Structure formats: C-alpha cells, structure tokens
Amino acid sequence: MALKMQSPLGRARGRGAAKSGIAHHWFMERLTAVALVPLMLWFVAAVIANFGASHAEISAFFGQPWNAALMIMTILFGLYHGISGLMIVLGDYIHGPAKHLTLALAVPALAVLAGIYLIVCVLILALGG
Amino acid sequence: MVQFTLPAHSRIAKGRDWPAPAGAKRPKTFSIYRFDPDSGDNPRMDRFTLDLDDCGPMVLDALIKIKNEIDPTLTFRRSCREGICGSCSMNIDGLNTLACLKPIEEVKGEVKIHPLPHLPVVKDLVPDLTHLYAQYQSVEPWMKTDTPAPPGKERPQSPEERERLDGLWECVLCFSCSASCPSYWWSGSRYLGPAILLQAARWVFDSRDEAKPERLDALDDPFKLFRCHTIFNCTNTCPKGLDPAKAIADLKREVFKRAE
C-alpha cells in the first residue's frame, strides 16, 4: 500500500465542493415523487380498466389525448425519478472511478433510450398503429 | 465496492470470562470488545460480571469499576461523566450513546459494549477520530465577519436570532450520530456526516456570522451534504436528544433557496 502522508485536513477537504447544481436534482427528486402519486394511481386504474383489452381497444384508449399525455408523463417522470434514485445508489456503493463512470454514463443512456422507445410506442398506438 | 464482510483480522473471537464476585446479589454481565494492536491478535469479547449493588448506576460506572478493580488494561475515553464532554461515546446494546448517560438498568440481559462502529479502532473502545476532527476543521467552525464588533461590546443578537441556534449549540461532538449513519459508513471520506453538518448549520444559521455564502458554497456538493438520504439513524441515536437530520434538511433547503 502506498504511504499516505497527506494531512488529515487535506484529505477531509478533498477536491472541495462540486457546485454542480445538486440542489436542483434534489428538488426534482421530490417534485417527481409528488407528481408520481396521482400518475401511478391513474396508471394502475388504466391497467385495470384495460385488462384483457384488444389491440384496437388499447389503440382507441391512447387515441384520447389525455390518456396519451398522462402515459407519456408517467414514463418521463417515472424514468427520471427511477434513474435519479439509481444514480444515488451508484454513488453510494460503486466507489471505483472507472466502474462508477461507466455505470454513471450507461444508466442515463439506457434510460433515454427506454424513454424514447416507450413514448414512440404510445404515439404509434395513439395514432392508430 | 463497499465491503460487506469483516476482514479476517477484524473477526471477533471469544475472550476471557471474569465470574461474578463471591456473594453477588445482583450480578450483571458486561460483554466488552477488546482489541490490542500490539498483540497481533484478533479482537475478542471479554465478559465481566459485576454486582450491581456494588456499582454506580451508569454503564460508565461499570467500565470504571472494571478498569479499577478487575482489568486495568481496559481502555476507553472518559472525562466529565455527565454528558458534557462527549468522550465516552460507544455502542452499547446496539445503539451509539454516551456511557455516562446510559443507565445499566435500561439494558436487558448482557450489556454488550463495542467501540463506535465503522471507525478504525486504536485500542478496545477507543476509535480513531482523526478524520472526523479534520472534517470538523474543514467547515471552519468559528465566527467569520467583515464588520468589526461594536467597540468594547459583544455582537448584538436578538432573542429570536439566538433561539435559531437552539438544538445546534448543545452538540458535544461525541460522533455517535456520524458513526450510526450508513451513508457515512459507505462514503465517509467525502460525505461530512451528521455531526459535522449539524455544526456547519450552527454557523450557517448564526445571525452574527457573515460568511454564509462561502459556507453554503462549500456544502453545495453531491457528497459533502447531499449524501444524506434521510435515514434518521443520527436523530434516533443522539444521546443529547438533538435532531441532526433536521439540521441537514435545513442546510439542503438553504442551498436550494439560492437558485429559487
């Protein structure tokens, strides 16, 4: 192990504060959490109401603008909230810089991909696909 | 990655058993973590049985009795024995607290005593607090002003302004809270932890201090402040009944308000 002669204060200060606007993310976590309460209630109700529905019926359901809008909001807020949580978990438990950077780039990239894919699916259904 | 198991040299072995004194009417067993870095041995749990009729009421009284009368090598920090100096913080019956404020009677069965968790152990119940003290120094816990004090007088503060510091000034820096915080366990090298953040709040919310902008700058960080996930172990464990979780929430809001 390398000899550590850095002073305790130097180690405690580290690189200093990032000032990366973390408070905004912190606020968005809470905002999306609150928004997801009614959205998830609507989503569960929608799943129950459409249980066993045919493709044409689902297409007609998303053909209603409000249903498509609420579904897209649920996707956006749900993914944002889930990914914020996952990024925190990565920060907590994955400490190797290379490992952390790889995952911290891969997770949001996959979320963007999933988000766009899901929204396109909703739009195709809504437009009668 | 986070380590979830103890390294081989930290595994706790069974230690020595000191039986109750002859004729003990109210025997109580104390199981105490022992570690001597010079011996090269693994840590062990020694068991000491005392007669409560011949011992003071607090866990610290028992520790002092054991050290004085049974095993003088037992090592722990203590000073004031009345909850003001913050020296005798340790893990008693699974909760971080001050040994001097913890009545023996509150513990059912064997009294299990460990050093504060997740800190390097110097010896027995003495953890290494170097990094915590350095983190405390890093928040510059002293009044910083540009305006000089009124000549020959102290800086004025209204009763309401002074009241804002209640629940903050009483902290005795025993670090029971920081050592109970999972976020501090995992990320203690970068996260400041509840004790230091409560102290940071004590200066951020002091109406006489003029360095709030730079104090908040220094906290505006995903690790230093925002690694708190509101687990509340800090508030549950504080032997002084303080609420570090609330102090941290107030700091987060204060940083957020700058962009509002």
XYZ file of C-alpha atoms in Angstrom, chain B residues 49-248:
200
model
C -19.765 -9.968 35.773
C -20.282 -7.280 38.427
C -22.589 -6.972 41.415
C -24.925 -4.039 40.681
C -25.313 -3.467 44.444
C -21.635 -2.550 44.441
C -21.555 -0.385 41.298
C -22.777 3.035 40.165
C -25.913 3.275 38.001
C -24.433 4.141 34.603
C -22.548 1.996 32.096
C -19.533 4.292 32.545
C -19.549 3.497 36.277
C -19.283 -0.193 35.401
C -16.428 0.427 32.944
C -14.502 2.458 35.532
C -15.108 -0.245 38.152
C -13.836 -2.936 35.790
C -10.750 -0.887 34.949
C -10.047 -0.060 38.620
C -10.746 -3.435 40.143
C -10.570 -6.198 37.528
C -8.597 -5.395 34.392
C -6.530 -2.183 34.319
C -5.725 -2.707 30.628
C -9.349 -1.988 29.602
C -9.094 1.182 27.501
C -11.806 3.768 26.903
C -12.182 7.558 26.732
C -13.975 9.384 29.526
C -13.761 12.696 31.287
C -16.747 14.598 32.708
C -19.082 11.634 33.462
C -22.134 13.877 32.968
C -22.809 14.085 29.234
C -20.981 17.328 28.513
C -17.537 16.340 27.247
C -18.660 13.763 24.654
C -15.660 11.496 25.299
C -17.311 8.211 26.317
C -19.362 7.630 23.146
C -19.555 3.942 22.282
C -22.018 1.337 21.054
C -23.990 -0.034 23.999
C -26.694 -2.651 23.471
C -26.658 -1.911 19.734
C -27.069 1.862 19.997
C -24.381 4.549 19.866
C -24.594 6.643 23.007
C -22.624 8.139 25.884
C -21.707 5.530 28.510
C -22.121 8.156 31.250
C -25.753 8.849 30.278
C -26.782 5.216 29.738
C -28.338 3.584 32.828
C -27.299 -0.069 33.206
C -30.902 -0.872 34.204
C -32.108 0.080 30.705
C -30.259 -2.884 29.180
C -31.999 -6.241 29.395
C -29.660 -9.216 29.845
C -25.977 -8.941 28.993
C -24.649 -5.414 28.363
C -22.815 -5.614 25.039
C -20.309 -2.797 24.522
C -18.454 -2.108 21.268
C -16.491 0.918 20.058
C -18.345 3.334 17.730
C -18.928 1.321 14.546
C -17.113 1.712 11.251
C -14.178 3.714 12.563
C -10.600 2.424 12.833
C -10.031 1.100 16.370
C -6.988 2.429 18.240
C -7.484 0.125 21.243
C -10.515 -1.530 22.905
C -13.300 1.101 22.975
C -11.173 3.934 21.557
C -11.867 4.734 17.888
C -9.632 6.906 15.711
C -11.435 10.251 15.294
C -8.721 11.973 13.209
C -10.795 12.198 10.030
C -13.892 13.433 11.893
C -11.883 16.197 13.585
C -10.338 17.144 10.221
C -13.820 17.278 8.642
C -14.935 19.463 11.562
C -11.998 21.808 10.897
C -12.901 21.825 7.183
C -16.269 23.550 7.870
C -14.359 26.344 9.697
C -16.430 26.255 12.891
C -15.743 29.760 14.096
C -17.398 33.149 13.593
C -16.341 34.872 10.383
C -17.223 38.538 9.895
C -16.098 41.591 7.940
C -17.993 44.032 10.148
C -15.967 44.744 13.292
C -17.666 44.127 16.652
C -19.031 47.300 18.351
C -16.122 48.772 20.339
C -15.959 47.364 23.840
C -19.106 45.262 23.335
C -20.172 41.856 22.113
C -22.001 41.450 18.766
C -25.729 42.024 19.284
C -28.194 39.202 18.628
C -31.955 39.331 19.242
C -33.576 36.650 21.416
C -35.254 35.242 18.263
C -31.937 35.103 16.375
C -30.341 33.370 19.342
C -33.228 30.894 19.528
C -32.436 29.734 15.974
C -29.290 28.112 17.399
C -31.184 26.006 19.952
C -30.804 22.331 19.109
C -27.479 23.092 17.404
C -25.206 24.569 20.074
C -25.799 21.694 22.509
C -23.847 19.162 20.393
C -20.866 17.783 22.336
C -19.141 16.249 19.271
C -19.334 12.676 20.547
C -19.861 11.476 16.918
C -22.484 8.891 17.953
C -24.583 10.153 15.020
C -21.904 10.061 12.328
C -20.867 6.555 13.411
C -24.521 5.408 13.175
C -25.067 6.723 9.639
C -24.927 4.149 6.792
C -24.225 6.930 4.309
C -21.252 7.957 6.428
C -20.122 4.318 6.669
C -20.104 3.938 2.878
C -18.899 7.414 1.858
C -17.257 8.875 4.963
C -14.177 10.010 3.090
C -16.291 12.543 1.145
C -19.633 12.863 2.992
C -19.338 15.136 6.022
C -21.834 13.162 8.116
C -24.478 14.333 10.596
C -22.199 15.615 13.385
C -20.184 17.907 11.122
C -23.266 19.067 9.177
C -25.079 19.945 12.411
C -22.023 22.020 13.331
C -21.995 23.603 9.860
C -25.681 24.513 10.392
C -24.786 26.042 13.758
C -22.678 28.651 11.871
C -24.825 28.952 8.727
C -27.846 29.920 10.859
C -25.954 32.200 13.281
C -27.232 35.742 12.594
C -23.856 37.216 13.630
C -21.857 35.248 11.073
C -21.230 36.935 7.714
C -19.695 34.013 5.797
C -22.932 32.229 4.842
C -22.243 32.465 1.064
C -18.881 30.728 1.300
C -20.207 28.258 3.888
C -23.052 27.240 1.540
C -20.616 27.148 -1.411
C -18.519 24.613 0.475
C -21.581 22.396 1.090
C -23.053 22.584 -2.439
C -21.882 19.108 -3.346
C -23.436 15.679 -4.065
C -21.231 14.118 -1.392
C -20.395 16.665 1.322
C -24.064 17.492 2.086
C -26.420 15.705 -0.308
C -25.189 12.164 0.509
C -27.674 12.333 3.403
C -30.590 10.059 2.440
C -32.746 10.947 5.471
C -32.180 7.590 7.157
C -32.646 9.246 10.600
C -30.234 6.946 12.486
C -28.485 10.158 13.608
C -31.603 11.567 15.255
C -32.506 8.197 16.799
C -29.083 7.715 18.362
C -28.151 11.239 19.572
C -27.566 10.948 23.338
C -28.272 14.680 23.710
C -31.687 14.381 22.027
C -30.706 16.628 19.109
C -32.003 16.336 15.541
C -29.077 16.320 13.068
C -31.428 15.078 10.296
C -33.417 18.317 10.579
C -30.251 20.432 10.588
C -29.175 18.677 7.369
